[in-house]
mmCIF file of C-alpha atoms in Angstrom:
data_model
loop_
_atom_site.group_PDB
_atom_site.id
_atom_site.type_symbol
_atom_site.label_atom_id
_atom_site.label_comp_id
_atom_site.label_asym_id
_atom_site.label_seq_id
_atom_site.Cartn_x
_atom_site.Cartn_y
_atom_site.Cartn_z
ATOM 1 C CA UNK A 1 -2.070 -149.085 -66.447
ATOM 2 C CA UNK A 2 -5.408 -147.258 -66.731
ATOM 3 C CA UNK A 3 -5.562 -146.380 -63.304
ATOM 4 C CA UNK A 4 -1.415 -145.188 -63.375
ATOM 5 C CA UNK A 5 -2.483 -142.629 -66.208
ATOM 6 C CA UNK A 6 -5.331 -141.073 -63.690
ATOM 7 C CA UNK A 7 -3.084 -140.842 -61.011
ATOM 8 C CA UNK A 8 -0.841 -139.199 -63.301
ATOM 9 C CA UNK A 9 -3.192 -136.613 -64.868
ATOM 10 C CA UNK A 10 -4.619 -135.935 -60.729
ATOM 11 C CA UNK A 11 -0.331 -134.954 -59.867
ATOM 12 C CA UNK A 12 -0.018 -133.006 -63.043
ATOM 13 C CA UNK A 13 -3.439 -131.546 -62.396
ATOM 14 C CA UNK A 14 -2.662 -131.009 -58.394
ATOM 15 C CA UNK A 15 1.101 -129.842 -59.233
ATOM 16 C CA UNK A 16 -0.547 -127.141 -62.102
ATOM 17 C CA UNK A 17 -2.905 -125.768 -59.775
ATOM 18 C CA UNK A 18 -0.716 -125.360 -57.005
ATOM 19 C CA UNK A 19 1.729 -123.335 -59.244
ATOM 20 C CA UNK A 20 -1.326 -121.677 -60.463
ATOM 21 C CA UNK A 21 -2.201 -120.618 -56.594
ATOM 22 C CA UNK A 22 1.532 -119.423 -56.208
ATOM 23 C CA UNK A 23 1.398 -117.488 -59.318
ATOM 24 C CA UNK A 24 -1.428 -115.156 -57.787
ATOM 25 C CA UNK A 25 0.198 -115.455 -54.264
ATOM 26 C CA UNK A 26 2.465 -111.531 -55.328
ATOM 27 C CA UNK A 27 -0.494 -109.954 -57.132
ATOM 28 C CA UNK A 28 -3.303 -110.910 -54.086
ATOM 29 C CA UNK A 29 -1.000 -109.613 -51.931
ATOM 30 C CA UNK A 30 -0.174 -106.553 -53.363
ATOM 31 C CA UNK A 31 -3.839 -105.882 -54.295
ATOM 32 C CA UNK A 32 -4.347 -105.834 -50.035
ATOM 33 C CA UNK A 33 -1.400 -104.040 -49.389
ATOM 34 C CA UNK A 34 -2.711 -100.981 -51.886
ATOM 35 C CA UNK A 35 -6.225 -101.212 -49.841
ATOM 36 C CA UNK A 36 -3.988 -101.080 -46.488
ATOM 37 C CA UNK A 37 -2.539 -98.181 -47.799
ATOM 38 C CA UNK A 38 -5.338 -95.988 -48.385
ATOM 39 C CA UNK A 39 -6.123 -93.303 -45.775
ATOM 40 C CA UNK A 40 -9.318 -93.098 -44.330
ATOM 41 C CA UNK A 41 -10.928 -89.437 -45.016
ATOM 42 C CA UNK A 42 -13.445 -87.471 -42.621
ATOM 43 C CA UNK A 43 -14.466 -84.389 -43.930
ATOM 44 C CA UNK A 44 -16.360 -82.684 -41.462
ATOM 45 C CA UNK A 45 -18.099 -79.095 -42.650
ATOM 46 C CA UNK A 46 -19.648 -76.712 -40.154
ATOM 47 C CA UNK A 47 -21.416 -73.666 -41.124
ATOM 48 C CA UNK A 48 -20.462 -70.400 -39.018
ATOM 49 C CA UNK A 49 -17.630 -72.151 -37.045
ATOM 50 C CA UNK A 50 -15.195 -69.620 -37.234
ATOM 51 C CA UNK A 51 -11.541 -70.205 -36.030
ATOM 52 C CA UNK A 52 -11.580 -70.186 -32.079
ATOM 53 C CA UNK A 53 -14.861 -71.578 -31.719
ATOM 54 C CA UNK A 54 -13.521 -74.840 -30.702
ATOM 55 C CA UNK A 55 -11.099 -75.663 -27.272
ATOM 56 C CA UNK A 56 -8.250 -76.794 -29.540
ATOM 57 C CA UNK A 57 -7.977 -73.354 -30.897
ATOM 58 C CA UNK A 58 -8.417 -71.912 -27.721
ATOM 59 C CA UNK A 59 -11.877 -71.326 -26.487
ATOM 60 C CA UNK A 60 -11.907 -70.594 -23.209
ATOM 61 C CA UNK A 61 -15.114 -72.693 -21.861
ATOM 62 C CA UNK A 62 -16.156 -74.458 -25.263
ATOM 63 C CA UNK A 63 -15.275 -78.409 -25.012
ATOM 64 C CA UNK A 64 -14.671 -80.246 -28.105
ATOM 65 C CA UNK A 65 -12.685 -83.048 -27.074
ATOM 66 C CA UNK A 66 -13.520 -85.505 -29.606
ATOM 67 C CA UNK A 67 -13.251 -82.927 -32.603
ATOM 68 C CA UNK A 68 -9.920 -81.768 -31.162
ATOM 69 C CA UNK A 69 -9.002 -85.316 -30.844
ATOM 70 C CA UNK A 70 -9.477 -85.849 -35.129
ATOM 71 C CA UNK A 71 -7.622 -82.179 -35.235
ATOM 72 C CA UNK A 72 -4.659 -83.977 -33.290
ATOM 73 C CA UNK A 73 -4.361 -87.523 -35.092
ATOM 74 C CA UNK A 74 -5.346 -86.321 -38.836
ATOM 75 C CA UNK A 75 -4.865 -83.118 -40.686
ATOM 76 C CA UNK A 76 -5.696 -79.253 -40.110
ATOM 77 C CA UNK A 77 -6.038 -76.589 -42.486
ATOM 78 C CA UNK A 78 -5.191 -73.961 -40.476
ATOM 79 C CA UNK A 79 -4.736 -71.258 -43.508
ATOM 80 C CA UNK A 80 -8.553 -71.688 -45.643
ATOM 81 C CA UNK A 81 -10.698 -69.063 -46.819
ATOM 82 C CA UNK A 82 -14.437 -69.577 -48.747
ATOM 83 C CA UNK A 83 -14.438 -68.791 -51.910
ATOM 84 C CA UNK A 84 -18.060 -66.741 -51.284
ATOM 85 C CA UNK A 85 -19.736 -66.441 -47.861
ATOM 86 C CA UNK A 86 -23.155 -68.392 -48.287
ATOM 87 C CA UNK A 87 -24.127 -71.571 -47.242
ATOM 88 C CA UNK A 88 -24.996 -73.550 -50.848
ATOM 89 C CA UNK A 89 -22.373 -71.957 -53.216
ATOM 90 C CA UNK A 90 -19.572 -72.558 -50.610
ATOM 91 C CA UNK A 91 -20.274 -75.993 -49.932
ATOM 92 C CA UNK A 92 -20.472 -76.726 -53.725
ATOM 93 C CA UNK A 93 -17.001 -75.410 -53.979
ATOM 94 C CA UNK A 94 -15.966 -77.860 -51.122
ATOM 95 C CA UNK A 95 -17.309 -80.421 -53.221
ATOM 96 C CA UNK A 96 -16.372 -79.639 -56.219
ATOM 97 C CA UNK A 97 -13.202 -78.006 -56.273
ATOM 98 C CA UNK A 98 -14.579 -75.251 -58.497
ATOM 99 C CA UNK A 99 -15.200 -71.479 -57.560
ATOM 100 C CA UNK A 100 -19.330 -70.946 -57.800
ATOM 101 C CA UNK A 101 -19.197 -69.000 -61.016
ATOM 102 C CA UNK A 102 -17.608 -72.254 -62.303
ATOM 103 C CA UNK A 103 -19.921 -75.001 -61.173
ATOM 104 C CA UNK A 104 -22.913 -72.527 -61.544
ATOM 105 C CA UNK A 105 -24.147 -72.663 -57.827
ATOM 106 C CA UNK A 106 -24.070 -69.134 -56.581
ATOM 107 C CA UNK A 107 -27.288 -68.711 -55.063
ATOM 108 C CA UNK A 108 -29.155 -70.179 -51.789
ATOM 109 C CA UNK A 109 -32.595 -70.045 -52.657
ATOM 110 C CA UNK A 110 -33.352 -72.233 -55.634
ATOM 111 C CA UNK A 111 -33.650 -75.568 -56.574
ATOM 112 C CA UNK A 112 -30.121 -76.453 -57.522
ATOM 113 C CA UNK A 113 -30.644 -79.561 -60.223
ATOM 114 C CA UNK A 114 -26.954 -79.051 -61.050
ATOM 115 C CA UNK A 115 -25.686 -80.311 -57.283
ATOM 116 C CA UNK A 116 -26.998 -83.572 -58.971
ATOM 117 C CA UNK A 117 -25.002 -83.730 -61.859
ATOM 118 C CA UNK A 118 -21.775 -82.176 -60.557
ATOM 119 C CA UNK A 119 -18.195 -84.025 -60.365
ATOM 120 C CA UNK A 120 -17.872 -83.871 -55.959
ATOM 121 C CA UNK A 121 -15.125 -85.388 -54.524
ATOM 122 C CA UNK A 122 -17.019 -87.892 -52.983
ATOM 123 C CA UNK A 123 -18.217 -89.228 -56.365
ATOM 124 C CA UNK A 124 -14.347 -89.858 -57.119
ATOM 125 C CA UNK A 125 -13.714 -91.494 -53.762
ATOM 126 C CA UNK A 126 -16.646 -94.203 -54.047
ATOM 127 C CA UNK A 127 -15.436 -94.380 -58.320
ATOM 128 C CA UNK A 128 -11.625 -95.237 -56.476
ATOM 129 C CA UNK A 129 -13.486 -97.900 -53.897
ATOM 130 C CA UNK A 130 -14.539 -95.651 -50.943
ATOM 131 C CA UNK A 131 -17.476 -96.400 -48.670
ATOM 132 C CA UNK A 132 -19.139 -92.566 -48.257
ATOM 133 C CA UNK A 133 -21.384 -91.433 -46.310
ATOM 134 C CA UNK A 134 -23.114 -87.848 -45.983
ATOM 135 C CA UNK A 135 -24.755 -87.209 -42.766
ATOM 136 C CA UNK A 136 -26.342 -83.442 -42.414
ATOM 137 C CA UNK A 137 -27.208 -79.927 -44.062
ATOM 138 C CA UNK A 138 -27.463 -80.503 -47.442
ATOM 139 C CA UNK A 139 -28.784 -77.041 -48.235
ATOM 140 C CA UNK A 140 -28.509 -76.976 -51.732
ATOM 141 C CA UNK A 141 -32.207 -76.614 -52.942
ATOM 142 C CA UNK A 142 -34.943 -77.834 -51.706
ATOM 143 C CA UNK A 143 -34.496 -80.976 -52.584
ATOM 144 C CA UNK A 144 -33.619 -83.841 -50.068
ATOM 145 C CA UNK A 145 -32.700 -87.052 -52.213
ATOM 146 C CA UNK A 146 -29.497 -88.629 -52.009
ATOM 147 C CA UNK A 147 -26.762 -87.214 -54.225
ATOM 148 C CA UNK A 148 -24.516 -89.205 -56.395
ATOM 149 C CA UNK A 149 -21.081 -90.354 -54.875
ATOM 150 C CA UNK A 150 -23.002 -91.394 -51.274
ATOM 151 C CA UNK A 151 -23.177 -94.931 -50.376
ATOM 152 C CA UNK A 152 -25.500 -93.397 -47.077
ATOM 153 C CA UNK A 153 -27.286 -90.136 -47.059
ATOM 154 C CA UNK A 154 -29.042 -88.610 -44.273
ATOM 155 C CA UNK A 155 -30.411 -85.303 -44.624
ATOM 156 C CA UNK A 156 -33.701 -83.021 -44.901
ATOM 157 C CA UNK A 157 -34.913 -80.390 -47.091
ATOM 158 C CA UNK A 158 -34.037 -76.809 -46.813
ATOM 159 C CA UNK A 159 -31.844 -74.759 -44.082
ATOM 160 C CA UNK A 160 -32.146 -76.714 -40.900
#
């Protein structure tokens, strides 16, 4: 009798779990199907590139195959402007969103504590579950350490 009540409480046990297991079955898979679904993003910035400077836009002896090749497969802003032509206050915008007399970067030369503290895209990518990485140019002060919203960072101090 005992041993009928164990293998009782083992089927109810087994038959629990198992609907337990198919109860989760929707939500796993819709939890993978939203990571599926989320593009991949390269930004790539280039000081002094100007339109042209690359064969896809027509460069007559420049190759660029493998940037042309990103151009062709993702997206292309044909149609930007900067908001201000120097190097540190325009790539703060890029980062930020914001126009320089916003996000109070508007200068090259100094020590920029703010690019520290500032909302960047990047910070909002790794909140939503991005890997990021920033390889490069930081140029914003003189200061080289990694910046919030970077899982990687590799740069160096100053202009380059």
């Amino acid at each position: 009798m005992k041993r009928e009540i164990e293998i009782g409480k083992f089927c109810t046990l087994f038959v629990l779990c198992g609907l337990f297991q198919l109860s989760l079955t929707p939500v796993l898979g819709r939890q993978i199907s939203v990571a599926q679904a989320r593009p991949n993003i390269v930004f790539i910035l280039a000081d002094d590139l100007r339109t042209g400077a690359l064969s896809c836009e027509g460069h007559p002896f420049v190759k660029t195959p493998n940037i042309d090749r990103i151009g062709r497969e993702g997206k292309r802003f044909r149609n930007a402007f900067v908001t201000i032509p120097v190097c540190t206050p325009s790539r703060a915008s890029y980062l930020t969103g914001q126009y320089p007399h916003t996000n109070g970067i508007i200068v090259n030369t100094r020590y920029h504590e703010l690019s520290h503290r500032l909302i960047t895209f990047p910070r909002l990518l790794q909140q939503s579950g991005y890997d990021s990485a920033y390889v490069g140019k930081w140029h914003m002060g003189q200061d080289d350490t990694p910046r919030p919203g970077f899982n990687r960072w590799i740069s160096f101090k100053g202009q380059g």
